[in-house]
Amino acid sequence: MTDENPTAALEALEGEALRAIALAEDPDTLERVRVDFLGRSEGRVSAILRGLGRLPPEERPAVGQAANRVKGVVSAALEERMAALSTGPAAPPVDLTLPARTRWKGGLHPITQAVDEIWRIFRDLGFTRARGPEADTEWYNFEALNTPLDHPAADEQDTLYLVDSVLLRSHTSPVQMRTMERHEPPIRIIAPGWVYRRDTYDATHTPAFMQIEGLVIDEGVTFVDFKATLAEFARRYWGPDTRTRFRPSFFPFTEPSAEVDVKRVITRPDGTREETDWLEIMGAGMVDPNVIENAGYDAEKYTGWAFGMGPARIAKLKHGVDDLRTFFENDIRFLAQFAS
Ligand code: 2NL
């Protein structure tokens, strides 16, 4: 402090005090700053005010005013800093530990994922993938598959006809028929694809749905191959402890026919295990000899088995989804949960 110019000294003190306040990181340090500048006995600003009486009378009002102004400014800064410090350590403006926001890259639709997983299992078991047209004829979709056109499935109530005898396939079986026409046995194929039926859109039906069919034709293929291969598929898809049940059923293109059910074993996070109810996963059976003949093969020489399943139904069971329509509404908040 220069005795010669108390006003300049006050300005210097003000700057010094404000810097010290800004640098104080805790209430104790701030309190020492307060005592150093504004303390009643030791405070440097207070000392100037106390020394007013020693100044020439004409200087006193100006220095007094300046000292009071500095005292006010420093008090306010102290109060503000104290409030900031008492709310806890100041949060850094950016949390550098947060993971970066990644760009949404998209993901495979849950039905596509189910198709891929199912297809890969059969590929590992020696199957190849086949495809064919979505618009096909009554012959390939029905008659060749031992389904006469007066069968209810062929009714316009159930099938989407385009023109005359051309329709949107109601299953992927026409793909297998066409493959058999072009190739000699052994046949081991998986035919995934969209199929169409005149169904009302509800929680369990969609007029367009993904289907996966499989077909095996060879010499000496028996019911044992049929059961063993599908049981192995079930273990690979649903887990090694999965049990399989074949319930008698009917399809025009297989005889005998069965609905295939699985019972899964679920291991909870705490390690305890629980068996599910029986879940129906597909329809299947031994290929009807009429179908084998319609393919141009000798039904005395060749036998086979086939199955059909809906991957959306499988995805629904797997993920605990209760309404098929959620797969088709394309709400990204729903679908993103399945993105891998
Ligand atoms: C189901 C039932 C099934 C087949 C599809 C088939 C194909 C040929 C010959 C014999 Cl080429 N069978 N496919 C067999 C049994 C059942 O589908 O519930 N699908 C969703």
Coordinates of C-alpha atoms and ligand atoms in Angstrom, one line a residue:
M1 CA 0.0 0.0 0.0
T2 CA 1.3 3.4 -0.9
D3 CA 0.5 6.1 1.5
E4 CA 0.9 8.7 -1.2
N5 CA -2.1 7.4 -3.3
P6 CA -4.6 5.4 -1.3
T7 CA -7.1 5.2 -4.2
A8 CA -4.5 3.5 -6.5
A9 CA -3.6 1.2 -3.6
L10 CA -7.3 0.3 -3.2
E11 CA -7.7 -0.6 -6.8
A12 CA -4.6 -2.9 -6.6
L13 CA -6.1 -4.5 -3.5
E14 CA -9.4 -5.1 -5.2
G15 CA -7.6 -6.9 -8.1
E16 CA -5.6 -9.0 -5.7
A17 CA -8.6 -9.9 -3.6
L18 CA -10.7 -10.9 -6.6
R19 CA -7.9 -13.2 -7.9
A20 CA -7.4 -14.8 -4.5
I21 CA -11.2 -15.4 -4.2
A22 CA -11.3 -17.0 -7.7
L23 CA -8.4 -19.3 -6.8
A24 CA -9.8 -20.4 -3.4
E25 CA -10.8 -24.1 -3.8
D26 CA -12.3 -24.6 -0.3
P27 CA -14.2 -22.6 2.3
D28 CA -11.2 -22.5 4.7
T29 CA -8.9 -20.9 2.1
L30 CA -11.7 -18.4 1.2
E31 CA -12.2 -17.5 4.9
R32 CA -8.4 -16.7 5.1
V33 CA -8.8 -14.4 2.1
R34 CA -11.7 -12.7 3.8
V35 CA -9.7 -12.1 6.9
D36 CA -6.7 -10.9 4.9
F37 CA -8.7 -8.2 3.1
L38 CA -11.8 -7.4 5.1
G39 CA -10.9 -8.7 8.6
R40 CA -11.7 -6.0 11.3
S41 CA -8.2 -5.8 12.8
E42 CA -5.8 -7.3 10.2
G43 CA -7.8 -6.7 7.0
R44 CA -6.0 -4.6 4.4
V45 CA -9.1 -2.8 3.1
S46 CA -10.2 -2.2 6.7
A47 CA -6.8 -0.6 7.5
I48 CA -7.3 2.0 4.8
L49 CA -10.7 2.9 6.1
R50 CA -9.3 3.1 9.6
G51 CA -6.5 5.4 8.4
L52 CA -9.0 7.9 6.8
G53 CA -8.5 10.2 9.8
R54 CA -4.8 10.7 9.0
L55 CA -5.6 12.0 5.5
P56 CA -6.0 15.6 4.6
P57 CA -9.8 16.4 5.1
E58 CA -10.3 17.2 1.4
E59 CA -9.1 13.7 0.3
R60 CA -11.2 11.8 2.9
P61 CA -14.6 11.6 1.0
A62 CA -13.0 10.2 -2.2
V63 CA -10.9 7.6 -0.5
G64 CA -13.7 6.7 1.9
Q65 CA -16.0 6.1 -1.1
A66 CA -13.4 4.1 -3.0
A67 CA -12.7 1.9 0.1
N68 CA -16.4 1.3 0.7
R69 CA -16.9 0.4 -3.0
V70 CA -14.0 -2.1 -2.9
K71 CA -15.3 -3.5 0.4
G72 CA -18.7 -4.1 -1.3
V73 CA -17.2 -5.6 -4.4
V74 CA -14.9 -8.0 -2.5
S75 CA -17.8 -8.9 0.0
A76 CA -20.1 -9.8 -2.9
A77 CA -17.3 -11.9 -4.6
L78 CA -16.6 -13.7 -1.4
E79 CA -20.3 -14.5 -0.9
E80 CA -20.7 -15.7 -4.4
R81 CA -17.6 -17.9 -4.2
M82 CA -18.7 -19.3 -0.9
A83 CA -22.1 -20.3 -2.3
A84 CA -20.4 -22.1 -5.2
L85 CA -17.9 -23.9 -3.0
S86 CA -20.6 -25.0 -0.5
T87 CA -22.6 -26.8 -3.1
G88 CA -19.7 -29.3 -3.2
P89 CA -16.8 -29.7 -5.5
A90 CA -17.5 -27.8 -8.7
A91 CA -18.6 -30.3 -11.4
P92 CA -16.3 -30.2 -14.4
P93 CA -18.4 -28.9 -17.3
V94 CA -17.8 -32.1 -19.4
D95 CA -17.8 -35.7 -18.1
L96 CA -14.8 -37.1 -20.0
T97 CA -15.5 -40.6 -18.6
L98 CA -18.8 -40.9 -20.6
P99 CA -18.6 -43.3 -23.5
A100 CA -18.6 -41.6 -26.8
R101 CA -22.0 -41.2 -28.6
T102 CA -21.7 -43.8 -31.3
R103 CA -23.5 -43.3 -34.6
W104 CA -26.6 -45.5 -35.1
K105 CA -25.3 -48.2 -37.5
G106 CA -28.5 -50.1 -37.9
G107 CA -29.0 -53.8 -37.2
L108 CA -30.6 -56.9 -38.6
H109 CA -34.3 -57.2 -38.1
P110 CA -35.2 -59.8 -35.4
I111 CA -36.9 -62.0 -38.0
T112 CA -33.8 -61.8 -40.3
Q113 CA -31.7 -62.8 -37.3
A114 CA -33.9 -65.8 -36.6
V115 CA -33.8 -66.9 -40.3
D116 CA -30.0 -66.6 -40.2
E117 CA -29.6 -68.6 -37.0
I118 CA -31.9 -71.3 -38.2
W119 CA -30.4 -71.5 -41.6
R120 CA -26.8 -71.7 -40.2
I121 CA -27.7 -74.7 -38.0
F122 CA -29.1 -76.6 -41.0
R123 CA -26.2 -75.5 -43.1
D124 CA -23.9 -77.2 -40.5
L125 CA -26.0 -80.3 -40.8
G126 CA -25.4 -80.5 -44.6
F127 CA -28.3 -78.5 -46.1
T128 CA -28.1 -75.9 -48.9
R129 CA -30.3 -72.9 -49.3
A130 CA -32.9 -72.7 -52.1
R131 CA -35.1 -70.0 -53.4
G132 CA -37.9 -69.5 -55.9
P133 CA -40.6 -67.0 -57.1
E134 CA -43.1 -65.5 -54.7
A135 CA -45.7 -65.5 -57.4
D136 CA -46.3 -69.1 -58.6
T137 CA -48.9 -71.3 -60.1
E138 CA -51.7 -73.4 -58.5
W139 CA -49.8 -76.5 -59.6
Y140 CA -46.6 -75.7 -57.7
N141 CA -48.4 -74.2 -54.7
F142 CA -51.1 -76.8 -54.3
E143 CA -51.7 -79.7 -56.7
A144 CA -48.1 -80.9 -56.8
L145 CA -48.2 -80.9 -53.1
N146 CA -51.1 -83.3 -52.9
T147 CA -53.5 -80.5 -52.2
P148 CA -56.5 -80.6 -54.5
L149 CA -57.9 -77.2 -55.6
D150 CA -61.1 -77.8 -53.7
H151 CA -59.1 -78.1 -50.5
P152 CA -60.0 -75.2 -48.2
A153 CA -56.4 -73.9 -48.3
A154 CA -56.7 -73.3 -52.0
D155 CA -59.9 -71.2 -51.5
E156 CA -59.9 -67.6 -52.5
Q157 CA -60.8 -66.9 -48.8
D158 CA -57.3 -68.1 -47.8
T159 CA -55.1 -67.5 -50.8
L160 CA -54.2 -64.3 -52.6
Y161 CA -54.7 -64.9 -56.3
L162 CA -53.1 -62.6 -58.9
V163 CA -54.6 -63.8 -62.2
D164 CA -56.4 -67.1 -63.1
S165 CA -54.2 -69.8 -61.8
V166 CA -51.3 -67.6 -60.6
L167 CA -51.1 -66.7 -56.9
L168 CA -48.8 -65.4 -54.2
R169 CA -47.3 -68.6 -52.7
S170 CA -48.9 -69.5 -49.4
H171 CA -45.8 -71.5 -48.3
T172 CA -42.3 -72.0 -49.6
S173 CA -43.1 -75.6 -50.7
P174 CA -43.2 -74.6 -54.4
V175 CA -39.5 -73.8 -54.0
Q176 CA -38.8 -77.4 -53.0
M177 CA -41.0 -78.8 -55.9
R178 CA -39.0 -76.7 -58.4
T179 CA -35.7 -77.7 -56.8
M180 CA -36.7 -81.4 -57.0
E181 CA -37.5 -81.0 -60.7
R182 CA -34.1 -79.6 -61.5
H183 CA -32.0 -81.9 -59.3
E184 CA -31.7 -85.6 -58.6
P185 CA -31.6 -86.9 -55.0
P186 CA -30.0 -86.7 -52.5
I187 CA -31.8 -83.4 -51.7
R188 CA -31.2 -81.6 -48.5
I189 CA -32.4 -78.0 -48.7
I190 CA -33.7 -75.1 -46.6
A191 CA -36.1 -72.7 -48.3
P192 CA -36.6 -69.4 -46.4
G193 CA -38.9 -66.7 -47.9
W194 CA -41.9 -64.5 -47.7
V195 CA -45.3 -66.2 -48.1
Y196 CA -48.8 -64.7 -48.3
R197 CA -52.2 -65.6 -46.9
R198 CA -55.5 -63.9 -46.7
D199 CA -55.3 -63.4 -43.0
T200 CA -56.5 -60.6 -40.8
Y201 CA -53.6 -58.6 -39.3
D202 CA -53.6 -59.4 -35.6
A203 CA -51.4 -60.3 -32.7
T204 CA -50.8 -63.8 -34.1
H205 CA -51.3 -63.4 -37.9
T206 CA -49.8 -61.2 -40.6
P207 CA -50.9 -61.5 -44.2
A208 CA -47.3 -61.7 -45.3
F209 CA -44.9 -63.8 -43.2
M210 CA -41.5 -65.3 -43.3
Q211 CA -41.4 -69.1 -43.6
I212 CA -38.6 -71.6 -43.5
E213 CA -39.2 -75.0 -45.0
G214 CA -36.7 -77.9 -45.1
L215 CA -36.8 -81.0 -47.3
V216 CA -34.7 -84.2 -47.3
I217 CA -35.1 -86.8 -50.1
D218 CA -32.8 -89.8 -50.5
E219 CA -32.7 -93.5 -50.6
G220 CA -33.4 -95.1 -47.2
V221 CA -34.4 -92.0 -45.3
T222 CA -36.6 -93.0 -42.4
F223 CA -38.7 -91.6 -39.5
V224 CA -35.5 -92.0 -37.4
D225 CA -33.6 -89.5 -39.6
F226 CA -36.6 -87.1 -39.4
K227 CA -36.9 -87.2 -35.6
A228 CA -33.1 -87.2 -34.9
T229 CA -32.3 -84.3 -37.2
L230 CA -35.1 -82.1 -35.9
A231 CA -34.3 -83.0 -32.2
E232 CA -30.6 -82.0 -33.0
F233 CA -31.8 -78.7 -34.6
A234 CA -33.9 -78.0 -31.4
R235 CA -30.9 -78.6 -29.1
R236 CA -28.6 -76.4 -31.3
Y237 CA -31.2 -73.6 -31.4
W238 CA -32.7 -73.7 -27.9
G239 CA -29.9 -75.2 -25.9
P240 CA -28.4 -78.7 -25.3
D241 CA -30.9 -79.7 -22.6
T242 CA -33.9 -79.0 -24.9
R243 CA -36.5 -81.9 -25.2
T244 CA -38.5 -82.5 -28.3
R245 CA -42.0 -83.9 -28.7
F246 CA -43.7 -85.0 -31.9
R247 CA -47.5 -84.7 -31.8
P248 CA -49.6 -86.4 -34.5
S249 CA -51.1 -83.9 -36.9
F250 CA -52.2 -83.6 -40.6
F251 CA -50.8 -81.9 -43.6
P252 CA -51.8 -82.8 -47.2
F253 CA -48.1 -83.2 -48.3
T254 CA -46.8 -85.4 -45.5
E255 CA -47.9 -88.7 -44.1
P256 CA -47.5 -89.3 -41.2
S257 CA -47.4 -85.6 -40.0
A258 CA -46.5 -84.1 -36.7
E259 CA -46.4 -80.8 -34.8
V260 CA -43.0 -80.5 -33.2
D261 CA -42.9 -79.1 -29.7
V262 CA -39.9 -78.2 -27.6
K263 CA -39.4 -77.9 -23.8
R264 CA -36.6 -75.6 -22.9
V265 CA -34.4 -75.5 -19.8
I266 CA -33.9 -71.9 -18.7
T267 CA -31.0 -71.1 -16.3
R268 CA -31.8 -68.1 -14.2
P269 CA -29.1 -65.5 -13.2
D270 CA -28.9 -67.1 -9.8
G271 CA -28.0 -70.5 -11.4
T272 CA -31.4 -72.2 -10.7
R273 CA -33.0 -74.0 -13.6
E274 CA -36.5 -74.1 -14.8
E275 CA -38.3 -76.0 -17.6
T276 CA -40.7 -74.1 -19.9
D277 CA -44.1 -75.4 -21.0
W278 CA -44.1 -77.3 -24.3
L279 CA -43.8 -74.7 -27.1
E280 CA -44.9 -75.5 -30.7
I281 CA -42.1 -74.6 -33.1
M282 CA -43.0 -76.3 -36.4
G283 CA -45.1 -78.6 -38.5
A284 CA -43.4 -81.5 -40.2
G285 CA -43.7 -85.1 -41.5
M286 CA -42.6 -87.8 -43.9
V287 CA -43.1 -86.6 -47.5
D288 CA -46.2 -88.1 -49.0
P289 CA -45.3 -90.6 -51.8
N290 CA -47.7 -88.6 -54.1
V291 CA -45.5 -85.5 -53.7
I292 CA -42.4 -87.6 -54.5
E293 CA -44.0 -88.9 -57.7
N294 CA -45.2 -85.4 -58.6
A295 CA -41.5 -84.3 -58.4
G296 CA -40.7 -86.9 -61.0
Y297 CA -39.0 -89.3 -58.6
D298 CA -39.7 -93.0 -58.0
A299 CA -41.5 -93.2 -54.7
E300 CA -40.5 -96.8 -54.4
K301 CA -36.9 -95.8 -54.4
Y302 CA -36.9 -92.5 -52.5
T303 CA -38.3 -91.4 -49.2
G304 CA -38.0 -88.2 -47.3
W305 CA -39.1 -85.8 -44.6
A306 CA -40.0 -82.1 -44.5
F307 CA -40.8 -79.3 -42.1
G308 CA -42.2 -75.8 -42.1
M309 CA -41.8 -73.1 -39.5
G310 CA -42.4 -69.4 -39.0
P311 CA -39.2 -67.5 -37.9
A312 CA -41.4 -64.6 -36.6
R313 CA -43.1 -67.1 -34.3
I314 CA -39.7 -68.4 -33.2
A315 CA -38.4 -64.9 -32.6
K316 CA -41.5 -64.1 -30.6
L317 CA -41.0 -67.1 -28.4
K318 CA -37.3 -66.5 -28.1
H319 CA -37.6 -62.8 -27.1
G320 CA -40.9 -63.0 -25.2
V321 CA -42.6 -60.7 -27.6
D322 CA -46.4 -61.0 -27.3
D323 CA -47.7 -59.3 -30.5
L324 CA -46.4 -60.2 -34.0
R325 CA -47.3 -56.7 -35.3
T326 CA -44.5 -55.1 -33.3
F327 CA -42.1 -56.8 -35.7
F328 CA -43.7 -55.0 -38.6
E329 CA -44.5 -51.5 -37.2
N330 CA -40.8 -50.6 -37.6
D331 CA -40.6 -48.5 -34.4
I332 CA -36.9 -48.1 -34.1
R333 CA -37.1 -48.0 -30.3
F334 CA -38.5 -51.6 -30.4
L335 CA -36.3 -53.0 -33.2
A336 CA -33.0 -51.4 -31.8
Q337 CA -33.3 -53.7 -28.8
F338 CA -32.5 -56.6 -31.0
A339 CA -29.7 -55.0 -32.9
S340 CA -26.5 -56.9 -32.2
Ligands
2NL1 C1 -46.2 -75.4 -40.9 C2 -46.2 -76.7 -41.6 C3 -45.0 -77.9 -43.2 C4 -44.0 -79.0 -45.1 C5 -44.4 -77.9 -44.4 C6 -43.3 -79.9 -47.3 C7 -42.7 -79.5 -48.5 C8 -42.6 -80.4 -49.5 C9 -43.0 -81.7 -49.2 C10 -43.6 -82.0 -48.0 CL1 -42.0 -80.0 -51.0 N1 -43.7 -81.1 -47.1 N2 -43.4 -78.9 -46.3 C11 -44.2 -80.2 -44.5 C12 -44.9 -80.3 -43.2 C13 -45.3 -79.1 -42.6 O1 -45.3 -76.7 -42.7 O2 -46.8 -75.3 -39.9 N3 -45.6 -74.4 -41.5 C14 -45.6 -73.1 -40.9

